[in-house]
């Protein structure tokens, strides 16, 4: 393979991995606190629509990202209400929110299908962009790509170096014990959920503002679910999430390029690749330490105290 | 200051649970109405259009039954696995594979007599759909791979596989490039039960499968073991129930049932395989199974009601130009509200004064 083909491919890899990275980081935060959120797909697409509409009507992509994140957090709050206060089953609630979120985005977005909105364009980092190979891949991207890498570091820092992170992990491992030591379990879980779903919304916003710039129904195409799978693949760690997201971004980018070159393989079969890879990644994670690294109280609700 | 005091009930509500369910559905309809109002449409008129569209005419009721058939079969399949606390979200993909299996048989032996061809189609759909449940089942049982995500990925894989066939080798040369197979022969068609109705023999299949599962759940050792494992996995392991083999079994059975739903849609409703048969029945099935608390009789009832919701939303689409996605919103809301409302059948709330 020629280097002139590989570099654009790797740049596209980073681009298509970024929305998945945001969603995966958000889900890592949420799951570390013991909350299983299966509504990521719904929250991503609601974030994508919120961001798209804001950008279209205000012309400000920055405001749009904020609104995208907030609209996902709003949907995520329903999960918090149902699971933390009404003791609903976390699996079912998450599924319901994916169904609800996809419905909402397709319902409210139908009049805007095919319309475009101002979004993010590549922002060259001076000096760094001239580094051979690495420069064109990493430093001629849009600002949300850089922000996603900072977010990964931020999530790692929050979880491992701060008091809040310690509390979050305690709540995710043993909520009853955490409560006995005086921690406010619902509040901690709420904070992780709101922040985590905000990131899922930013991932959605990336899709409608930077990846495509226009609105189509079912924009997320399962990326939210891939993010949930990547959390397991990443053993709940932000660093491995970056690796996983770019792995999937690579497969998606490669599959699109291959379609464009007009191979004899039917496009449906090529489109299967990311989903098949998800299954393979999960199988691999299960053979390693994968499942054992899950927060012990993942998906378990805390009974109200008398 | 007045606050609420939450207490676990000694015994869960019995008749009250029904009330809670109805309350949840009413709240969900209310919230959906509010959404209509936000878009400048009359919620009252919307509700009337929804209800009359769904249950207001013989034609509409027939349509409800026809749509309830695939939902019922998929939902039974999902419910079998939920009984074991295995979260099979893959009915949609198993449905697609069932349709693929049935279509393969229909296109390979078009001239056979229905008495021969239909059993072949049912077997092929069962094999293909069952396989699509079996593989995630084996991965879960053998390696502990998360079945929720694997079955979901299998949905995407199944639908894309079906599309690859319909856009490729199975495309009807006479369809002017449209992605569809040729029409099925008479021998490959599940026909209407009588002249003048659109309701097909799939209803009878549903009755037989539903009754069979009821009997298994209620009167057999297998049903008891499923129940026991679902309620307490650890205890079930101590009792040496073959938990892993049960996982594979229920996942495969779930796949077979959803596969038959796919067969019905291709053979009875549309008469050929085309991508539009994927109408999200597999996802609705999850809601139905949960609302019905996994009992076959209640699943039949809930399937009919949610089929009614789909038919009613079609009427809304026609009369008020409401996008089809509205149905998904109402379904999601119903599930959310009923889930939250379930709190009141397990816990009691009382007002107390705190000094």
XYZ file of C-alpha atoms in Angstrom:
661
model
C 0.000 0.000 0.000
C 1.110 3.491 -0.873
C 1.786 6.060 1.868
C -0.378 8.572 -0.029
C -3.338 6.267 0.502
C -2.509 5.275 4.052
C -2.242 8.778 5.519
C -5.681 10.000 4.409
C -7.090 6.658 5.549
C -5.593 7.078 9.001
C -6.829 10.670 9.168
C -10.315 9.403 8.298
C -9.867 6.730 10.963
C -9.383 9.373 13.633
C -12.402 11.245 12.337
C -14.774 8.315 12.318
C -13.450 7.058 15.649
C -14.082 10.359 17.430
C -17.893 10.139 17.924
C -17.482 6.583 19.221
C -14.702 7.764 21.533
C -16.896 10.439 23.120
C -19.738 8.001 23.678
C -17.408 5.328 25.053
C -15.769 7.742 27.505
C -19.189 8.901 28.661
C -20.356 5.347 29.186
C -17.183 4.492 31.101
C -17.909 7.339 33.522
C -21.504 6.230 33.948
C -20.763 2.535 34.344
C -17.966 3.125 36.829
C -20.629 4.510 39.177
C -22.631 1.288 38.838
C -25.198 2.559 36.354
C -25.677 0.499 33.204
C -26.929 2.859 30.513
C -28.074 0.972 27.422
C -29.654 4.130 26.062
C -26.406 5.498 24.587
C -27.636 4.982 21.027
C -30.780 7.007 21.778
C -28.855 9.699 23.612
C -26.313 10.021 20.820
C -28.962 10.536 18.181
C -30.903 13.018 20.309
C -27.626 14.885 20.883
C -26.975 14.829 17.139
C -30.389 16.343 16.412
C -30.191 18.924 19.214
C -26.807 20.066 17.964
C -27.873 20.083 14.332
C -30.987 22.194 14.957
C -29.077 24.644 17.156
C -26.367 25.075 14.548
C -28.945 25.546 11.829
C -30.932 28.185 13.683
C -28.160 30.064 15.512
C -25.205 29.471 13.230
C -22.986 28.754 16.218
C -21.400 25.291 16.207
C -19.950 25.801 19.691
C -23.364 26.511 21.195
C -24.649 23.567 19.167
C -22.250 21.114 20.810
C -23.349 22.358 24.213
C -27.036 21.955 23.373
C -26.344 18.538 21.869
C -24.705 17.381 25.073
C -27.444 18.880 27.218
C -30.271 17.317 25.239
C -28.621 13.917 25.684
C -28.248 14.599 29.407
C -31.933 15.481 29.565
C -32.852 12.104 28.080
C -30.286 10.506 30.388
C -31.997 12.111 33.357
C -35.061 10.015 32.591
C -32.821 6.985 33.126
C -31.755 8.454 36.459
C -35.334 9.103 37.529
C -36.518 5.633 36.567
C -33.544 3.708 37.982
C -32.391 5.754 40.974
C -35.772 6.826 42.323
C -38.370 4.456 40.895
C -36.103 1.392 41.161
C -36.771 0.428 37.536
C -34.733 -2.287 35.837
C -31.665 -0.626 34.301
C -31.559 -2.917 31.262
C -35.177 -2.271 30.347
C -34.983 1.449 31.046
C -31.938 1.806 28.796
C -33.614 -0.105 25.980
C -36.726 2.029 26.375
C -34.624 5.194 26.144
C -32.964 3.990 22.950
C -36.387 3.335 21.442
C -37.677 6.674 22.726
C -34.604 8.653 21.670
C -34.493 7.166 18.175
C -38.220 7.838 17.827
C -37.869 11.426 19.033
C -34.932 12.210 16.754
C -36.600 10.717 13.691
C -39.930 12.390 14.542
C -38.572 15.870 15.210
C -35.888 15.572 12.538
C -38.081 14.423 9.632
C -38.750 17.965 8.323
C -34.998 18.639 8.220
C -33.793 15.535 6.384
C -31.239 16.541 3.753
C -30.805 20.086 5.133
C -27.320 21.200 6.132
C -25.992 23.234 9.048
C -22.757 25.093 9.767
C -20.321 22.815 11.535
C -16.667 22.329 12.302
C -13.958 22.463 9.704
C -10.389 21.228 10.056
C -8.206 23.413 12.229
C -4.524 23.089 11.519
C -2.239 23.157 14.518
C 0.762 25.270 13.614
C 4.177 23.567 13.707
C 2.748 20.201 14.807
C 0.962 19.749 11.480
C 4.336 19.647 9.765
C 5.520 16.553 11.609
C 5.865 13.912 8.908
C 3.068 11.283 8.884
C 1.731 12.106 12.367
C 1.031 15.742 11.425
C -1.407 15.104 8.580
C -3.103 12.312 10.549
C -3.584 14.001 13.910
C -3.083 17.748 13.587
C -5.189 18.744 10.601
C -8.452 17.754 12.260
C -11.339 19.771 13.640
C -11.299 21.069 17.189
C -13.642 18.375 18.517
C -11.037 15.728 17.683
C -8.470 17.476 19.859
C -11.084 17.968 22.549
C -11.910 14.246 22.497
C -8.311 13.339 23.286
C -8.253 15.886 26.107
C -11.542 14.404 27.325
C -9.966 10.960 27.454
C -7.179 12.318 29.628
C -9.750 14.224 31.675
C -11.886 11.160 32.318
C -8.820 9.177 33.317
C -7.746 11.981 35.655
C -11.229 12.344 37.154
C -11.575 8.637 37.833
C -8.129 7.928 39.212
C -6.797 11.171 40.683
C -9.720 12.960 42.268
C -11.796 12.435 45.375
C -14.937 12.489 43.267
C -13.545 9.680 41.093
C -12.705 7.612 44.128
C -16.248 8.049 45.416
C -17.706 7.190 42.010
C -15.734 3.965 41.896
C -16.674 3.116 45.480
C -20.338 3.546 44.605
C -19.865 1.356 41.539
C -18.164 -1.406 43.476
C -20.168 -1.492 46.689
C -22.957 1.068 47.016
C -24.173 -0.212 50.400
C -20.733 0.173 51.929
C -20.336 3.570 50.293
C -23.593 4.683 51.841
C -22.534 3.523 55.288
C -19.442 5.678 55.066
C -21.692 8.654 54.470
C -21.475 9.038 50.695
C -24.541 10.330 48.910
C -25.039 7.442 46.495
C -27.874 8.875 44.368
C -26.097 12.215 44.003
C -22.840 10.566 42.929
C -24.627 8.350 40.445
C -26.551 11.331 39.117
C -23.370 13.319 38.560
C -21.714 10.471 36.649
C -24.874 9.886 34.610
C -25.377 13.526 33.629
C -21.723 13.999 32.729
C -21.525 10.653 30.909
C -24.651 11.186 28.846
C -23.455 14.716 28.039
C -20.413 13.139 26.401
C -22.643 10.730 24.469
C -24.512 13.788 23.205
C -21.255 15.438 22.146
C -20.449 12.253 20.234
C -23.788 12.600 18.468
C -23.087 16.278 17.813
C -19.817 15.295 16.177
C -21.755 13.142 13.717
C -24.120 15.898 12.598
C -21.691 18.859 12.807
C -18.300 17.532 11.773
C -18.711 14.081 10.255
C -21.561 14.885 7.864
C -22.798 18.497 8.240
C -26.281 17.373 7.240
C -29.233 15.631 8.815
C -30.428 12.152 7.885
C -32.622 9.745 9.798
C -30.801 7.026 11.766
C -27.581 8.998 11.637
C -25.931 7.018 14.454
C -26.365 3.595 12.770
C -25.508 1.573 15.847
C -22.471 3.588 16.947
C -23.993 3.984 20.409
C -24.178 0.227 20.777
C -20.639 -0.166 19.537
C -19.648 2.303 22.271
C -21.361 0.149 24.919
C -19.434 -2.844 23.606
C -16.182 -0.876 23.558
C -16.542 -0.138 27.264
C -16.259 -3.871 27.907
C -13.461 -4.183 25.359
C -11.635 -1.297 27.076
C -11.973 -2.895 30.527
C -13.652 0.352 31.705
C -10.426 2.321 31.111
C -10.207 5.575 29.110
C -6.807 4.790 27.577
C -7.920 1.537 26.023
C -11.096 3.301 24.888
C -9.026 5.570 22.628
C -7.387 2.522 21.095
C -10.718 0.731 20.658
C -12.506 3.733 19.167
C -9.785 4.254 16.551
C -9.786 0.549 15.746
C -13.477 0.800 14.939
C -13.041 4.141 13.239
C -10.429 2.497 11.047
C -12.731 -0.323 10.016
C -15.550 2.108 9.238
C -13.293 4.406 7.219
C -11.706 1.497 5.388
C -15.090 0.022 4.559
C -16.318 3.316 3.079
C -13.149 3.734 1.011
C -13.421 0.200 -0.260
C -17.003 0.824 -1.328
C -15.949 3.986 -3.135
C -13.278 2.152 -5.122
C -16.050 -0.046 -6.495
C -15.057 -3.532 -5.444
C -17.090 -6.494 -6.564
C -18.127 -7.196 -2.970
C -21.704 -6.069 -2.296
C -21.809 -2.954 -0.097
C -24.097 -4.652 2.433
C -21.400 -7.206 3.140
C -18.798 -4.458 3.638
C -21.136 -2.603 5.965
C -21.261 -5.710 8.146
C -17.602 -5.289 9.085
C -17.909 -2.911 12.091
C -20.709 -4.993 13.618
C -18.862 -8.258 13.078
C -15.745 -6.696 14.570
C -17.763 -5.676 17.644
C -18.705 -9.296 18.234
C -15.106 -10.418 17.754
C -13.842 -7.687 20.106
C -16.299 -8.809 22.781
C -15.252 -12.426 22.424
C -11.632 -11.382 22.759
C -12.365 -9.238 25.813
C -14.146 -12.170 27.447
C -11.138 -14.412 26.931
C -8.911 -11.852 28.614
C -9.770 -10.216 31.889
C -12.774 -8.437 30.402
C -15.854 -9.355 32.350
C -14.010 -9.634 35.640
C -13.047 -5.961 35.477
C -16.640 -4.751 35.453
C -17.728 -2.630 38.406
C -19.202 -5.109 40.870
C -22.485 -3.239 41.326
C -23.033 -2.529 37.617
C -26.765 -2.512 36.928
C -27.743 -2.928 40.564
C -30.164 -0.400 42.028
C -29.789 0.796 45.598
C -32.874 0.229 47.717
C -34.136 3.358 49.458
C -33.056 3.556 53.077
C -35.736 3.511 55.745
C -41.057 19.911 56.610
C -43.032 17.193 54.888
C -41.215 14.433 53.090
C -42.016 11.072 51.624
C -41.220 7.886 53.379
C -40.517 4.896 51.123
C -41.243 1.417 52.400
C -41.051 -1.982 50.766
C -44.455 -3.642 50.749
C -44.881 -6.913 52.631
C -46.410 -8.455 49.518
C -46.488 -6.948 46.039
C -49.761 -5.433 44.919
C -52.102 -7.813 43.113
C -55.097 -5.999 41.644
C -53.269 -2.733 42.105
C -50.544 -3.835 39.692
C -53.146 -3.767 36.927
C -54.083 -0.229 37.898
C -50.422 0.759 37.905
C -50.035 -0.653 34.378
C -53.062 1.251 33.097
C -51.831 4.394 34.826
C -48.463 4.075 33.112
C -50.057 3.675 29.690
C -52.382 6.641 30.266
C -49.464 8.846 31.326
C -47.492 7.776 28.256
C -50.404 8.618 25.964
C -50.717 11.963 27.755
C -47.040 12.761 27.227
C -47.296 11.786 23.560
C -50.347 14.038 23.255
C -48.320 16.880 24.715
C -45.729 16.303 22.002
C -48.452 16.593 19.365
C -49.630 19.822 20.997
C -46.069 21.167 20.850
C -46.178 20.688 17.097
C -49.422 22.620 16.903
C -51.660 19.595 16.485
C -54.698 18.880 18.598
C -53.888 16.088 21.071
C -57.564 15.213 21.581
C -58.123 14.844 17.861
C -54.870 12.881 17.666
C -56.013 10.433 20.326
C -59.381 9.941 18.629
C -57.696 9.375 15.254
C -55.289 6.938 16.886
C -58.035 4.897 18.544
C -60.549 4.907 15.694
C -57.748 4.217 13.242
C -56.722 1.195 15.242
C -59.975 -0.327 16.428
C -62.706 1.642 14.659
C -63.467 -0.617 11.710
C -63.428 -4.264 10.718
C -60.654 -3.528 8.248
C -58.579 -1.875 10.991
C -59.152 -4.756 13.400
C -58.062 -7.233 10.733
C -54.933 -5.166 10.197
C -54.299 -5.262 13.956
C -54.488 -9.049 13.966
C -52.142 -9.314 10.975
C -49.584 -7.014 12.585
C -50.015 -8.730 15.953
C -48.927 -12.090 14.483
C -45.208 -11.266 13.977
C -45.116 -9.209 17.175
C -46.607 -12.121 19.126
C -44.162 -14.687 17.759
C -41.125 -12.448 18.270
C -42.289 -11.521 21.730
C -42.800 -15.141 22.775
C -39.272 -15.818 21.581
C -37.907 -12.919 23.575
C -39.970 -13.863 26.634
C -38.565 -17.401 26.704
C -35.088 -15.984 27.143
C -36.168 -13.227 29.550
C -37.554 -15.982 31.800
C -33.984 -17.095 32.267
C -32.856 -13.473 32.771
C -31.083 -13.708 29.443
C -31.547 -10.483 27.521
C -32.126 -11.501 23.927
C -32.546 -8.233 22.022
C -32.003 -10.038 18.735
C -35.529 -10.823 17.553
C -35.155 -8.305 14.730
C -32.161 -10.109 13.220
C -33.642 -13.554 13.840
C -36.768 -12.331 12.049
C -34.621 -11.283 9.062
C -32.851 -14.636 8.978
C -36.155 -16.506 9.222
C -37.400 -14.612 6.203
C -34.140 -15.428 4.402
C -34.473 -19.135 5.201
C -38.081 -19.253 4.073
C -37.272 -17.337 0.899
C -34.422 -19.675 0.076
C -36.851 -22.610 0.220
C -39.529 -20.723 -1.716
C -37.139 -19.779 -4.519
C -35.443 -23.177 -4.680
C -38.551 -25.375 -4.870
C -41.215 -23.077 -6.368
C -43.224 -25.857 -7.997
C -43.772 -28.048 -4.983
C -47.254 -28.528 -3.535
C -47.920 -26.323 -0.454
C -48.339 -29.414 1.718
C -44.688 -30.185 0.976
C -43.203 -26.751 0.433
C -44.625 -25.011 3.496
C -43.105 -27.514 5.938
C -39.771 -27.112 4.151
C -40.080 -23.340 4.482
C -40.941 -23.560 8.159
C -37.935 -25.825 8.752
C -35.612 -23.553 6.802
C -36.863 -20.461 8.659
C -36.486 -22.283 11.970
C -32.947 -23.366 11.127
C -31.834 -19.923 9.953
C -33.574 -17.938 12.692
C -32.621 -20.481 15.328
C -28.992 -20.332 14.253
C -29.069 -16.532 14.673
C -30.130 -17.077 18.287
C -27.961 -20.140 18.849
C -24.631 -18.410 18.142
C -25.067 -15.575 20.682
C -26.402 -18.217 23.065
C -23.257 -20.306 22.725
C -21.043 -17.243 23.118
C -22.898 -16.261 26.273
C -23.007 -19.734 27.767
C -19.480 -20.752 26.834
C -17.489 -17.542 27.166
C -19.725 -15.203 29.119
C -19.906 -12.744 26.215
C -22.534 -10.057 26.825
C -25.638 -11.322 25.022
C -27.343 -7.921 24.843
C -24.699 -6.422 22.598
C -24.039 -9.575 20.587
C -27.720 -10.067 19.757
C -27.939 -6.402 18.819
C -24.960 -6.686 16.512
C -26.572 -9.801 15.045
C -29.595 -7.627 14.225
C -27.463 -5.359 12.066
C -25.633 -8.360 10.593
C -28.877 -10.219 9.820
C -30.550 -7.263 8.169
C -27.459 -6.510 6.071
C -27.165 -10.164 5.051
C -30.789 -10.141 3.952
C -30.172 -6.934 1.994
C -27.069 -8.356 0.350
C -29.202 -11.237 -0.945
C -32.142 -9.106 -2.042
C -29.957 -6.514 -3.772
C -27.778 -9.255 -5.250
C -28.383 -12.872 -6.227
C -32.070 -12.997 -5.319
C -33.149 -9.799 -7.055
C -36.122 -10.213 -9.374
C -34.903 -9.455 -12.932
C -38.372 -8.068 -13.679
C -38.355 -5.600 -10.770
C -36.650 -2.754 -12.681
C -33.764 -2.646 -10.221
C -35.981 -2.546 -7.125
C -34.551 -4.611 -4.271
C -37.057 -7.465 -4.098
C -37.248 -11.145 -4.906
C -39.782 -12.498 -7.399
C -43.274 -13.081 -6.002
C -43.588 -16.391 -4.177
C -45.388 -19.223 -5.974
C -48.781 -20.353 -4.709
C -47.153 -23.305 -3.019
C -44.928 -20.973 -1.017
C -47.689 -18.689 0.220
C -49.276 -18.849 3.644
C -52.831 -18.120 2.549
C -55.823 -16.363 4.104
C -57.970 -18.511 6.363
C -61.085 -17.816 4.278
C -62.346 -15.821 1.330
C -62.878 -12.148 1.999
C -60.480 -11.744 4.889
C -56.820 -10.812 4.976
C -56.179 -12.779 8.164
C -53.923 -15.710 7.308
C -53.121 -19.125 8.741
C -50.357 -17.565 10.789
C -52.996 -16.976 13.456
C -53.349 -20.711 13.891
C -49.587 -21.102 14.137
C -49.636 -18.456 16.871
C -52.388 -20.291 18.754
C -50.516 -23.592 18.618
C -47.147 -22.105 19.598
C -48.687 -19.996 22.360
C -50.601 -22.937 23.822
C -47.547 -25.184 23.605
C -45.367 -22.679 25.439
C -48.042 -22.108 28.088
C -48.103 -25.821 28.769
C -44.313 -26.036 28.890
C -44.075 -23.064 31.254
C -46.813 -24.248 33.562
C -46.858 -28.015 33.610
C -43.460 -29.408 32.691
C -40.215 -29.928 34.528
C -38.457 -27.767 31.930
C -40.811 -24.896 32.698
C -40.124 -25.252 36.394
C -36.361 -25.334 35.848
C -36.532 -22.229 33.643
C -38.503 -20.412 36.299
C -36.106 -21.472 39.048
C -32.978 -20.487 37.115
C -34.523 -17.168 36.143
C -35.343 -16.302 39.718
C -32.076 -17.323 41.269
C -29.108 -18.339 39.178
C -26.927 -19.266 42.126
C -29.509 -21.540 43.696
C -30.119 -23.100 40.310
C -26.422 -23.902 40.006
C -26.405 -25.543 43.424
C -29.380 -27.614 42.322
C -27.239 -28.689 39.352
C -29.635 -27.455 36.727
C -27.828 -27.372 33.365
C -27.847 -23.565 33.319
C -25.534 -23.119 30.327
C -27.352 -25.609 28.152
C -30.604 -23.878 29.058
C -29.198 -20.560 27.836
C -28.368 -22.060 24.450
C -31.767 -23.764 24.311
C -33.827 -20.657 25.041
C -31.790 -18.517 22.674
C -32.253 -21.037 19.861
C -35.982 -21.369 20.586
C -36.292 -17.588 20.620
C -34.578 -17.490 17.231
C -36.906 -20.127 15.790
C -40.019 -18.227 16.876
C -38.763 -14.878 15.558
C -37.692 -16.682 12.388
C -41.231 -17.902 11.845
C -42.448 -14.335 12.266
C -40.114 -13.392 9.418
C -41.513 -16.231 7.320
C -45.080 -14.970 7.890
C -44.181 -11.431 6.904
C -42.477 -12.517 3.678
C -44.844 -15.287 2.685
C -48.266 -14.187 3.944
C -48.233 -10.400 4.172
C -45.926 -9.253 1.373
C -45.634 -12.355 -0.823
C -41.925 -11.854 -1.461
C -38.760 -10.855 0.357
C -37.971 -7.145 0.354
C -36.135 -4.920 2.868
C -39.344 -3.156 3.901
C -40.505 -6.232 5.831
C -38.158 -5.007 8.574
C -40.663 -2.843 10.414
C -39.112 -3.058 13.861
C -41.383 -5.846 15.123
C -38.402 -7.359 16.904
C -37.952 -4.248 19.043
C -41.664 -3.844 19.738
C -41.572 -7.478 20.866
C -39.256 -6.558 23.736
C -41.724 -3.962 24.987
C -44.598 -6.410 24.652
C -42.773 -9.148 26.547
C -41.935 -6.776 29.371
C -45.419 -5.254 29.608
C -46.971 -8.729 29.635
C -44.578 -9.931 32.304
C -43.627 -12.882 30.094
C -46.912 -14.789 30.225
C -48.038 -16.076 26.789
C -51.695 -15.111 27.239
C -50.865 -11.566 28.267
C -48.317 -11.379 25.437
C -51.139 -12.099 22.997
C -53.166 -9.272 24.487
C -50.278 -6.795 24.543
C -49.260 -7.764 20.974
C -52.756 -6.920 19.803
C -52.718 -3.573 21.612
C -49.293 -2.526 20.319
C -50.251 -3.705 16.824
C -53.244 -1.405 17.280
C -50.897 1.427 18.153
C -49.034 0.870 14.869
C -52.245 0.804 12.835
C -53.480 3.895 14.661
C -50.253 5.768 14.000
C -50.642 4.963 10.299
C -53.995 6.721 10.502
C -52.355 9.691 12.245
C -49.771 9.799 9.483
C -52.522 9.958 6.895
C -54.788 12.479 8.615
C -52.405 14.751 10.547
C -49.137 14.180 8.621
C -47.450 12.903 11.767
C -44.160 11.109 10.943
C -44.164 7.326 11.417
C -41.514 7.652 14.135
C -44.295 8.848 16.450
C -45.140 5.183 17.083
C -41.651 4.593 18.433
C -42.007 7.550 20.784
C -45.285 6.263 22.214
C -43.842 2.754 22.605
C -40.760 4.080 24.379
C -42.865 6.268 26.667
C -45.211 3.426 27.575
C -42.251 1.279 28.551
C -40.624 4.081 30.583
C -43.790 5.052 32.414
C -44.870 1.487 33.148
C -41.358 0.738 34.390
C -41.423 3.726 36.721
C -44.990 2.999 37.803
C -43.959 -0.516 38.801
C -42.331 1.145 41.798
C -45.729 1.528 43.399
C -46.502 -2.150 43.343
C -43.306 -2.979 45.242
C -43.020 0.055 47.500
C -45.437 2.184 49.423
C -45.126 5.918 49.832
C -46.436 7.785 52.828
C -46.250 11.441 53.760
C -44.488 12.115 57.025
C -43.674 15.289 58.887
C -40.130 15.924 59.904
C -39.618 18.514 62.579
